[in-house]
Amino acid sequence: MIPGKQNTFGGDMKWKADLYTEKHDFVYDYGSALIDLLNPQQGEHILDLGCGTGQLTQEIHKRCGSVVGIDSSAEMIHSAKESFPEIDFQIADATDFHFKIPFDAIFSNAVLHWVIDAESAIRCMHQNLVNRGRIVLEFGGKGNVSTIISQINHTLEDFNYPPKAVNEQWFFPSISEYTTLLEDNGFDVLLANQFDRPTELASNATGILDWLNMFAAGFFIGVAESDVTEIMKTIQDRLKPTLLKNGKWYADYKRIRIVAKKQ
Ligand code: BEZ
């Protein structure tokens, strides 16, 4: 995960590695299919961009033997190193990373929607790839979690707090927006699609509260601490009819999937 640095909501959104591993393992469960699309080959040198706690990095490592995981969260990298000491994990920003040895491929799952400065990230990926190197990316696309966002903002307003602009927090581009950025920055796009993927949240007992705490903390910056819990509970109650189905909570995720090659 690469949160925060570029988000203009301010606050230092520290990722809670334990909460992430325990209750948001769906993030890397879904990533396995993306590794199949990456199709790592033995001997390839691959970068996992926004590796979080390193579970997918390890899967890639098993298949190619040479992987580096980067993440801007020191807490995530600390946890990844503890879990997988044989793998090279480093703290680095998605918009500003440099390696002496270029990669055959760059992989990124559920991260790039945190990177508001998408063009810098694309340029950085380009610089760190071999010629004809590939990128395989999946992240939130246009309309991602729009049901949740609308309800957060609606409820903030009901509690007399201003709503927050989504594009200050996340970057959810359309396919055409993102592929244009790629083509303008030296990539040939081989595959680009967007699909709905309602995603079951790990903890049904605590509903959507863990998700709000983990991922949407930026919306609550500037909200009095004494109000946060009540606002979050109200959001949850209001989302129940739409997102709770047969006793399970689902977030309205929309994914963009990209495969592209350096020209
Ligand atoms: C996502 O994976 O689409 C996502 C996760 C957290 C916040 C927003 C989007």
PDB file of C-alpha atoms and ligand atoms in Angstrom:
ATOM      1  CA  MET A   1       0.000   0.000   0.000  1.00  0.00           C
ATOM      2  CA  ILE A   2       1.216   3.431  -0.769  1.00  0.00           C
ATOM      3  CA  PRO A   3      -0.967   5.864   1.089  1.00  0.00           C
ATOM      4  CA  GLY A   4      -0.870   9.394   2.105  1.00  0.00           C
ATOM      5  CA  LYS A   5       2.191  11.212   0.977  1.00  0.00           C
ATOM      6  CA  GLN A   6       0.493  12.750  -1.983  1.00  0.00           C
ATOM      7  CA  ASN A   7      -2.913  13.058  -0.442  1.00  0.00           C
ATOM      8  CA  THR A   8      -3.739  16.593   0.418  1.00  0.00           C
ATOM      9  CA  PHE A   9      -5.932  15.772   3.373  1.00  0.00           C
ATOM     10  CA  GLY A  10      -2.850  16.326   5.453  1.00  0.00           C
ATOM     11  CA  GLY A  11      -2.580  13.949   8.369  1.00  0.00           C
ATOM     12  CA  ASP A  12       0.030  11.277   8.527  1.00  0.00           C
ATOM     13  CA  MET A  13      -2.142   8.320   7.571  1.00  0.00           C
ATOM     14  CA  LYS A  14      -0.148   5.600   9.273  1.00  0.00           C
ATOM     15  CA  TRP A  15      -1.109   2.192   8.013  1.00  0.00           C
ATOM     16  CA  LYS A  16      -1.827  -0.266  10.704  1.00  0.00           C
ATOM     17  CA  ALA A  17       0.048  -3.322   9.475  1.00  0.00           C
ATOM     18  CA  ASP A  18      -1.672  -5.651  11.964  1.00  0.00           C
ATOM     19  CA  LEU A  19      -5.183  -4.474  11.105  1.00  0.00           C
ATOM     20  CA  TYR A  20      -4.272  -4.737   7.434  1.00  0.00           C
ATOM     21  CA  THR A  21      -2.971  -8.292   7.710  1.00  0.00           C
ATOM     22  CA  GLU A  22      -5.706  -9.529  10.023  1.00  0.00           C
ATOM     23  CA  LYS A  23      -8.777  -7.928   8.519  1.00  0.00           C
ATOM     24  CA  HIS A  24      -7.923  -6.792   5.017  1.00  0.00           C
ATOM     25  CA  ASP A  25      -6.353  -9.930   3.649  1.00  0.00           C
ATOM     26  CA  PHE A  26      -8.888  -9.778   0.793  1.00  0.00           C
ATOM     27  CA  VAL A  27      -6.512  -7.201  -0.723  1.00  0.00           C
ATOM     28  CA  TYR A  28      -3.878  -9.815  -1.390  1.00  0.00           C
ATOM     29  CA  ASP A  29      -6.286 -12.724  -1.858  1.00  0.00           C
ATOM     30  CA  TYR A  30      -7.592 -11.008  -4.984  1.00  0.00           C
ATOM     31  CA  GLY A  31      -4.008 -10.251  -6.035  1.00  0.00           C
ATOM     32  CA  SER A  32      -3.236 -13.897  -6.841  1.00  0.00           C
ATOM     33  CA  ALA A  33      -5.161 -13.708 -10.117  1.00  0.00           C
ATOM     34  CA  LEU A  34      -3.127 -10.654 -11.036  1.00  0.00           C
ATOM     35  CA  ILE A  35       0.087 -12.605 -10.446  1.00  0.00           C
ATOM     36  CA  ASP A  36      -1.189 -15.180 -12.943  1.00  0.00           C
ATOM     37  CA  LEU A  37      -1.612 -12.347 -15.440  1.00  0.00           C
ATOM     38  CA  LEU A  38       1.941 -11.167 -14.657  1.00  0.00           C
ATOM     39  CA  ASN A  39       3.106 -14.730 -15.290  1.00  0.00           C
ATOM     40  CA  PRO A  40       6.553 -14.359 -13.674  1.00  0.00           C
ATOM     41  CA  GLN A  41       9.236 -16.453 -15.303  1.00  0.00           C
ATOM     42  CA  GLN A  42      12.161 -18.041 -13.483  1.00  0.00           C
ATOM     43  CA  GLY A  43      15.142 -15.669 -13.701  1.00  0.00           C
ATOM     44  CA  GLU A  44      13.111 -12.490 -14.175  1.00  0.00           C
ATOM     45  CA  HIS A  45      13.748  -9.511 -11.906  1.00  0.00           C
ATOM     46  CA  ILE A  46      10.433  -8.023 -10.766  1.00  0.00           C
ATOM     47  CA  LEU A  47       9.320  -5.028  -8.698  1.00  0.00           C
ATOM     48  CA  ASP A  48       6.240  -5.180  -6.471  1.00  0.00           C
ATOM     49  CA  LEU A  49       5.161  -1.545  -6.258  1.00  0.00           C
ATOM     50  CA  GLY A  50       3.265  -0.928  -3.026  1.00  0.00           C
ATOM     51  CA  CYS A  51       3.980  -4.317  -1.532  1.00  0.00           C
ATOM     52  CA  GLY A  52       2.241  -3.734   1.829  1.00  0.00           C
ATOM     53  CA  THR A  53       3.001  -6.597   4.182  1.00  0.00           C
ATOM     54  CA  GLY A  54       4.646  -8.619   1.409  1.00  0.00           C
ATOM     55  CA  GLN A  55       2.349 -11.621   0.845  1.00  0.00           C
ATOM     56  CA  LEU A  56       2.089 -11.133  -2.916  1.00  0.00           C
ATOM     57  CA  THR A  57       5.776 -10.226  -3.153  1.00  0.00           C
ATOM     58  CA  GLN A  58       6.557 -13.619  -1.696  1.00  0.00           C
ATOM     59  CA  GLU A  59       4.300 -15.345  -4.255  1.00  0.00           C
ATOM     60  CA  ILE A  60       6.122 -13.532  -7.058  1.00  0.00           C
ATOM     61  CA  HIS A  61       9.479 -14.428  -5.484  1.00  0.00           C
ATOM     62  CA  LYS A  62       8.547 -18.120  -5.537  1.00  0.00           C
ATOM     63  CA  ARG A  63       7.933 -17.920  -9.268  1.00  0.00           C
ATOM     64  CA  CYS A  64      10.803 -15.745 -10.513  1.00  0.00           C
ATOM     65  CA  GLY A  65      13.436 -15.915  -7.772  1.00  0.00           C
ATOM     66  CA  SER A  66      14.309 -12.215  -7.841  1.00  0.00           C
ATOM     67  CA  VAL A  67      11.905  -9.632  -6.511  1.00  0.00           C
ATOM     68  CA  VAL A  68      12.064  -6.269  -4.732  1.00  0.00           C
ATOM     69  CA  GLY A  69       9.092  -4.936  -2.751  1.00  0.00           C
ATOM     70  CA  ILE A  70       8.700  -1.224  -2.122  1.00  0.00           C
ATOM     71  CA  ASP A  71       6.199   0.672  -0.038  1.00  0.00           C
ATOM     72  CA  SER A  72       6.100   4.173   1.398  1.00  0.00           C
ATOM     73  CA  SER A  73       4.908   2.879   4.770  1.00  0.00           C
ATOM     74  CA  ALA A  74       7.765   2.082   7.151  1.00  0.00           C
ATOM     75  CA  GLU A  75       5.350   0.042   9.246  1.00  0.00           C
ATOM     76  CA  MET A  76       4.357  -2.150   6.291  1.00  0.00           C
ATOM     77  CA  ILE A  77       7.981  -2.655   5.247  1.00  0.00           C
ATOM     78  CA  HIS A  78       8.961  -3.549   8.795  1.00  0.00           C
ATOM     79  CA  SER A  79       6.211  -6.171   8.895  1.00  0.00           C
ATOM     80  CA  ALA A  80       7.123  -7.507   5.415  1.00  0.00           C
ATOM     81  CA  LYS A  81      10.788  -7.891   6.387  1.00  0.00           C
ATOM     82  CA  GLU A  82       9.849  -9.745   9.553  1.00  0.00           C
ATOM     83  CA  SER A  83       7.576 -12.150   7.681  1.00  0.00           C
ATOM     84  CA  PHE A  84       9.836 -12.730   4.655  1.00  0.00           C
ATOM     85  CA  PRO A  85      13.461 -12.017   5.632  1.00  0.00           C
ATOM     86  CA  GLU A  86      14.780 -13.584   2.424  1.00  0.00           C
ATOM     87  CA  ILE A  87      13.165 -10.858   0.270  1.00  0.00           C
ATOM     88  CA  ASP A  88      14.519  -7.360  -0.475  1.00  0.00           C
ATOM     89  CA  PHE A  89      11.966  -4.855   0.875  1.00  0.00           C
ATOM     90  CA  GLN A  90      12.628  -1.125   0.828  1.00  0.00           C
ATOM     91  CA  ILE A  91      10.794   2.037   1.821  1.00  0.00           C
ATOM     92  CA  ALA A  92      10.230   4.113  -1.318  1.00  0.00           C
ATOM     93  CA  ASP A  93       7.635   6.426  -2.815  1.00  0.00           C
ATOM     94  CA  ALA A  94       5.714   5.384  -5.942  1.00  0.00           C
ATOM     95  CA  THR A  95       6.487   8.706  -7.612  1.00  0.00           C
ATOM     96  CA  ASP A  96      10.181   8.790  -6.773  1.00  0.00           C
ATOM     97  CA  PHE A  97      12.064   5.491  -6.869  1.00  0.00           C
ATOM     98  CA  HIS A  98      15.317   4.639  -8.619  1.00  0.00           C
ATOM     99  CA  PHE A  99      17.082   1.314  -8.980  1.00  0.00           C
ATOM    100  CA  LYS A 100      20.458   0.666 -10.601  1.00  0.00           C
ATOM    101  CA  ILE A 101      19.298  -2.614 -12.108  1.00  0.00           C
ATOM    102  CA  PRO A 102      16.147  -2.175 -14.218  1.00  0.00           C
ATOM    103  CA  PHE A 103      13.262  -4.595 -13.822  1.00  0.00           C
ATOM    104  CA  ASP A 104      11.822  -7.013 -16.359  1.00  0.00           C
ATOM    105  CA  ALA A 105       8.367  -6.285 -14.985  1.00  0.00           C
ATOM    106  CA  ILE A 106       6.593  -4.084 -12.471  1.00  0.00           C
ATOM    107  CA  PHE A 107       3.550  -5.381 -10.626  1.00  0.00           C
ATOM    108  CA  SER A 108       1.159  -3.337  -8.537  1.00  0.00           C
ATOM    109  CA  ASN A 109      -2.045  -4.436  -6.835  1.00  0.00           C
ATOM    110  CA  ALA A 110      -4.573  -2.172  -5.094  1.00  0.00           C
ATOM    111  CA  VAL A 111      -2.138   0.707  -4.702  1.00  0.00           C
ATOM    112  CA  LEU A 112      -2.133   3.184  -7.544  1.00  0.00           C
ATOM    113  CA  HIS A 113      -5.452   4.749  -6.550  1.00  0.00           C
ATOM    114  CA  TRP A 114      -3.517   6.227  -3.602  1.00  0.00           C
ATOM    115  CA  VAL A 115      -1.073   7.946  -5.919  1.00  0.00           C
ATOM    116  CA  ILE A 116      -2.627  11.238  -6.932  1.00  0.00           C
ATOM    117  CA  ASP A 117       0.370  12.211  -9.056  1.00  0.00           C
ATOM    118  CA  ALA A 118      -0.175   9.334 -11.471  1.00  0.00           C
ATOM    119  CA  GLU A 119       2.032  10.756 -14.202  1.00  0.00           C
ATOM    120  CA  SER A 120       5.125  10.845 -11.959  1.00  0.00           C
ATOM    121  CA  ALA A 121       4.482   7.230 -10.982  1.00  0.00           C
ATOM    122  CA  ILE A 122       4.160   6.219 -14.640  1.00  0.00           C
ATOM    123  CA  ARG A 123       7.398   8.027 -15.528  1.00  0.00           C
ATOM    124  CA  CYS A 124       9.148   6.329 -12.642  1.00  0.00           C
ATOM    125  CA  MET A 125       7.921   2.890 -13.732  1.00  0.00           C
ATOM    126  CA  HIS A 126       9.134   3.637 -17.258  1.00  0.00           C
ATOM    127  CA  GLN A 127      12.616   4.670 -16.045  1.00  0.00           C
ATOM    128  CA  ASN A 128      13.010   1.538 -13.949  1.00  0.00           C
ATOM    129  CA  LEU A 129      12.080  -0.998 -16.646  1.00  0.00           C
ATOM    130  CA  VAL A 130      14.223  -2.738 -19.244  1.00  0.00           C
ATOM    131  CA  ASN A 131      13.307  -2.069 -22.864  1.00  0.00           C
ATOM    132  CA  ARG A 132      10.021  -3.844 -23.636  1.00  0.00           C
ATOM    133  CA  GLY A 133       9.613  -4.474 -19.913  1.00  0.00           C
ATOM    134  CA  ARG A 134       5.995  -4.867 -18.812  1.00  0.00           C
ATOM    135  CA  ILE A 135       3.729  -3.439 -16.164  1.00  0.00           C
ATOM    136  CA  VAL A 136       0.773  -5.319 -14.729  1.00  0.00           C
ATOM    137  CA  LEU A 137      -1.448  -3.113 -12.608  1.00  0.00           C
ATOM    138  CA  GLU A 138      -4.777  -3.276 -10.838  1.00  0.00           C
ATOM    139  CA  PHE A 139      -6.361  -0.478  -8.846  1.00  0.00           C
ATOM    140  CA  GLY A 140      -9.602   1.393  -8.255  1.00  0.00           C
ATOM    141  CA  GLY A 141     -11.198   2.848 -11.379  1.00  0.00           C
ATOM    142  CA  LYS A 142     -13.783   5.500 -12.099  1.00  0.00           C
ATOM    143  CA  GLY A 143     -16.740   5.238  -9.708  1.00  0.00           C
ATOM    144  CA  ASN A 144     -14.849   3.048  -7.240  1.00  0.00           C
ATOM    145  CA  VAL A 145     -16.519   2.908  -3.791  1.00  0.00           C
ATOM    146  CA  SER A 146     -18.866   5.683  -4.876  1.00  0.00           C
ATOM    147  CA  THR A 147     -21.686   4.382  -2.656  1.00  0.00           C
ATOM    148  CA  ILE A 148     -19.437   4.564   0.387  1.00  0.00           C
ATOM    149  CA  ILE A 149     -17.964   7.964  -0.521  1.00  0.00           C
ATOM    150  CA  SER A 150     -21.395   9.551  -1.090  1.00  0.00           C
ATOM    151  CA  GLN A 151     -22.584   8.307   2.274  1.00  0.00           C
ATOM    152  CA  ILE A 152     -19.450   9.505   4.090  1.00  0.00           C
ATOM    153  CA  ASN A 153     -19.861  12.986   2.663  1.00  0.00           C
ATOM    154  CA  HIS A 154     -23.624  13.074   3.161  1.00  0.00           C
ATOM    155  CA  THR A 155     -23.207  12.079   6.809  1.00  0.00           C
ATOM    156  CA  LEU A 156     -20.351  14.529   7.417  1.00  0.00           C
ATOM    157  CA  GLU A 157     -22.624  17.300   6.179  1.00  0.00           C
ATOM    158  CA  ASP A 158     -25.442  16.134   8.454  1.00  0.00           C
ATOM    159  CA  PHE A 159     -23.012  16.510  11.349  1.00  0.00           C
ATOM    160  CA  ASN A 160     -22.068  20.008  10.101  1.00  0.00           C
ATOM    161  CA  TYR A 161     -18.677  19.076   8.710  1.00  0.00           C
ATOM    162  CA  PRO A 162     -17.709  19.925   5.119  1.00  0.00           C
ATOM    163  CA  PRO A 163     -17.610  17.089   2.589  1.00  0.00           C
ATOM    164  CA  LYS A 164     -14.211  16.137   1.191  1.00  0.00           C
ATOM    165  CA  ALA A 165     -13.220  16.029  -2.466  1.00  0.00           C
ATOM    166  CA  VAL A 166     -12.621  12.451  -3.546  1.00  0.00           C
ATOM    167  CA  ASN A 167      -9.847  13.387  -5.930  1.00  0.00           C
ATOM    168  CA  GLU A 168      -7.819  14.861  -3.088  1.00  0.00           C
ATOM    169  CA  GLN A 169      -7.823  11.482  -1.421  1.00  0.00           C
ATOM    170  CA  TRP A 170      -7.792   8.941  -4.225  1.00  0.00           C
ATOM    171  CA  PHE A 171      -7.196   8.752  -7.956  1.00  0.00           C
ATOM    172  CA  PHE A 172      -9.918   6.688  -9.632  1.00  0.00           C
ATOM    173  CA  PRO A 173      -9.345   7.289 -13.354  1.00  0.00           C
ATOM    174  CA  SER A 174     -11.371   6.094 -16.309  1.00  0.00           C
ATOM    175  CA  ILE A 175      -9.666   3.648 -18.642  1.00  0.00           C
ATOM    176  CA  SER A 176      -9.187   6.320 -21.277  1.00  0.00           C
ATOM    177  CA  GLU A 177      -7.652   8.741 -18.791  1.00  0.00           C
ATOM    178  CA  TYR A 178      -5.111   6.185 -17.585  1.00  0.00           C
ATOM    179  CA  THR A 179      -4.234   4.638 -20.945  1.00  0.00           C
ATOM    180  CA  THR A 180      -3.724   8.122 -22.404  1.00  0.00           C
ATOM    181  CA  LEU A 181      -1.277   8.881 -19.591  1.00  0.00           C
ATOM    182  CA  LEU A 182       0.545   5.627 -20.321  1.00  0.00           C
ATOM    183  CA  GLU A 183       0.739   6.254 -24.062  1.00  0.00           C
ATOM    184  CA  ASP A 184       1.900   9.819 -23.526  1.00  0.00           C
ATOM    185  CA  ASN A 185       4.719   8.495 -21.372  1.00  0.00           C
ATOM    186  CA  GLY A 186       6.195   5.774 -23.551  1.00  0.00           C
ATOM    187  CA  PHE A 187       4.038   2.690 -23.009  1.00  0.00           C
ATOM    188  CA  ASP A 188       2.126   0.486 -25.442  1.00  0.00           C
ATOM    189  CA  VAL A 189      -1.097  -0.625 -23.793  1.00  0.00           C
ATOM    190  CA  LEU A 190      -1.838  -4.317 -24.395  1.00  0.00           C
ATOM    191  CA  LEU A 191      -4.842  -4.724 -22.128  1.00  0.00           C
ATOM    192  CA  ALA A 192      -7.094  -2.320 -20.286  1.00  0.00           C
ATOM    193  CA  ASN A 193     -10.393  -3.152 -18.717  1.00  0.00           C
ATOM    194  CA  GLN A 194     -12.644  -2.048 -15.922  1.00  0.00           C
ATOM    195  CA  PHE A 195     -14.975  -4.331 -14.048  1.00  0.00           C
ATOM    196  CA  ASP A 196     -17.185  -4.269 -10.980  1.00  0.00           C
ATOM    197  CA  ARG A 197     -15.910  -6.413  -8.173  1.00  0.00           C
ATOM    198  CA  PRO A 198     -18.125  -6.112  -5.106  1.00  0.00           C
ATOM    199  CA  THR A 199     -15.675  -7.154  -2.428  1.00  0.00           C
ATOM    200  CA  GLU A 200     -16.681  -8.933   0.730  1.00  0.00           C
ATOM    201  CA  LEU A 201     -15.152  -7.252   3.727  1.00  0.00           C
ATOM    202  CA  ALA A 202     -13.262  -9.496   6.079  1.00  0.00           C
ATOM    203  CA  SER A 203     -14.906  -8.583   9.338  1.00  0.00           C
ATOM    204  CA  ASN A 204     -18.654  -8.896   9.270  1.00  0.00           C
ATOM    205  CA  ALA A 205     -18.882  -8.534  13.036  1.00  0.00           C
ATOM    206  CA  THR A 206     -17.580  -4.972  12.915  1.00  0.00           C
ATOM    207  CA  GLY A 207     -19.305  -4.159   9.635  1.00  0.00           C
ATOM    208  CA  ILE A 208     -17.688  -1.456   7.601  1.00  0.00           C
ATOM    209  CA  LEU A 209     -16.107   0.325  10.589  1.00  0.00           C
ATOM    210  CA  ASP A 210     -12.693  -1.318  10.163  1.00  0.00           C
ATOM    211  CA  TRP A 211     -12.669  -0.398   6.490  1.00  0.00           C
ATOM    212  CA  LEU A 212     -13.489   3.226   7.328  1.00  0.00           C
ATOM    213  CA  ASN A 213     -10.756   3.319   9.977  1.00  0.00           C
ATOM    214  CA  MET A 214      -8.167   1.692   7.770  1.00  0.00           C
ATOM    215  CA  PHE A 215      -8.828   3.298   4.420  1.00  0.00           C
ATOM    216  CA  ALA A 216     -11.004   6.373   4.788  1.00  0.00           C
ATOM    217  CA  ALA A 217      -9.285   8.061   7.731  1.00  0.00           C
ATOM    218  CA  GLY A 218      -8.528  11.071   5.503  1.00  0.00           C
ATOM    219  CA  PHE A 219     -12.217  11.971   5.413  1.00  0.00           C
ATOM    220  CA  PHE A 220     -12.215  12.391   9.202  1.00  0.00           C
ATOM    221  CA  ILE A 221      -9.264  14.728   9.494  1.00  0.00           C
ATOM    222  CA  GLY A 222     -10.571  17.893  11.139  1.00  0.00           C
ATOM    223  CA  VAL A 223     -13.546  16.057  12.677  1.00  0.00           C
ATOM    224  CA  ALA A 224     -13.658  16.288  16.479  1.00  0.00           C
ATOM    225  CA  GLU A 225     -12.513  12.986  17.955  1.00  0.00           C
ATOM    226  CA  SER A 226     -15.641  12.842  20.082  1.00  0.00           C
ATOM    227  CA  ASP A 227     -17.780  12.865  16.886  1.00  0.00           C
ATOM    228  CA  VAL A 228     -15.835  10.370  14.767  1.00  0.00           C
ATOM    229  CA  THR A 229     -17.286   7.183  16.267  1.00  0.00           C
ATOM    230  CA  GLU A 230     -20.874   8.406  16.039  1.00  0.00           C
ATOM    231  CA  ILE A 231     -20.420   9.607  12.467  1.00  0.00           C
ATOM    232  CA  MET A 232     -18.866   6.301  11.415  1.00  0.00           C
ATOM    233  CA  LYS A 233     -21.675   4.332  13.070  1.00  0.00           C
ATOM    234  CA  THR A 234     -24.246   6.496  11.303  1.00  0.00           C
ATOM    235  CA  ILE A 235     -22.505   5.893   7.968  1.00  0.00           C
ATOM    236  CA  GLN A 236     -22.580   2.174   8.663  1.00  0.00           C
ATOM    237  CA  ASP A 237     -26.285   2.184   9.586  1.00  0.00           C
ATOM    238  CA  ARG A 238     -27.130   4.120   6.449  1.00  0.00           C
ATOM    239  CA  LEU A 239     -25.071   1.830   4.205  1.00  0.00           C
ATOM    240  CA  LYS A 240     -26.574  -1.327   5.645  1.00  0.00           C
ATOM    241  CA  PRO A 241     -29.528  -1.627   3.234  1.00  0.00           C
ATOM    242  CA  THR A 242     -27.207  -1.349   0.220  1.00  0.00           C
ATOM    243  CA  LEU A 243     -23.981  -3.056   1.242  1.00  0.00           C
ATOM    244  CA  LEU A 244     -25.069  -5.748   3.717  1.00  0.00           C
ATOM    245  CA  LYS A 245     -26.288  -8.807   1.840  1.00  0.00           C
ATOM    246  CA  ASN A 246     -27.117 -12.133   3.499  1.00  0.00           C
ATOM    247  CA  GLY A 247     -25.177 -11.107   6.589  1.00  0.00           C
ATOM    248  CA  LYS A 248     -22.074 -10.089   4.633  1.00  0.00           C
ATOM    249  CA  TRP A 249     -20.707  -6.624   3.983  1.00  0.00           C
ATOM    250  CA  TYR A 250     -19.571  -5.760   0.467  1.00  0.00           C
ATOM    251  CA  ALA A 251     -17.696  -2.677  -0.727  1.00  0.00           C
ATOM    252  CA  ASP A 252     -18.601  -1.459  -4.220  1.00  0.00           C
ATOM    253  CA  TYR A 253     -15.146  -1.844  -5.752  1.00  0.00           C
ATOM    254  CA  LYS A 254     -14.554  -1.144  -9.429  1.00  0.00           C
ATOM    255  CA  ARG A 255     -11.181  -2.273 -10.700  1.00  0.00           C
ATOM    256  CA  ILE A 256      -9.022  -1.153 -13.573  1.00  0.00           C
ATOM    257  CA  ARG A 257      -6.638  -3.756 -14.907  1.00  0.00           C
ATOM    258  CA  ILE A 258      -3.752  -2.809 -17.161  1.00  0.00           C
ATOM    259  CA  VAL A 259      -1.000  -4.630 -19.002  1.00  0.00           C
ATOM    260  CA  ALA A 260       1.423  -2.409 -20.918  1.00  0.00           C
ATOM    261  CA  LYS A 261       4.931  -2.592 -22.346  1.00  0.00           C
ATOM    262  CA  LYS A 262       7.690  -0.023 -22.416  1.00  0.00           C
ATOM    263  CA  GLN A 263       8.101   1.185 -26.006  1.00  0.00           C
TER     264      GLN A 263
HETATM  265  C1  BEZ B   1      -9.600  -0.101  -3.372  1.00  0.00           C
HETATM  266  O1  BEZ B   1      -8.869  -1.085  -3.244  1.00  0.00           O
HETATM  267  O2  BEZ B   1     -10.271   0.089  -4.379  1.00  0.00           O
HETATM  268  C2  BEZ B   1      -9.667   0.902  -2.289  1.00  0.00           C
HETATM  269  C3  BEZ B   1      -9.195   0.601  -1.058  1.00  0.00           C
HETATM  270  C4  BEZ B   1      -9.251   1.536  -0.084  1.00  0.00           C
HETATM  271  C5  BEZ B   1      -9.791   2.762  -0.324  1.00  0.00           C
HETATM  272  C6  BEZ B   1     -10.282   3.059  -1.558  1.00  0.00           C
HETATM  273  C7  BEZ B   1     -10.218   2.127  -2.543  1.00  0.00           C
END
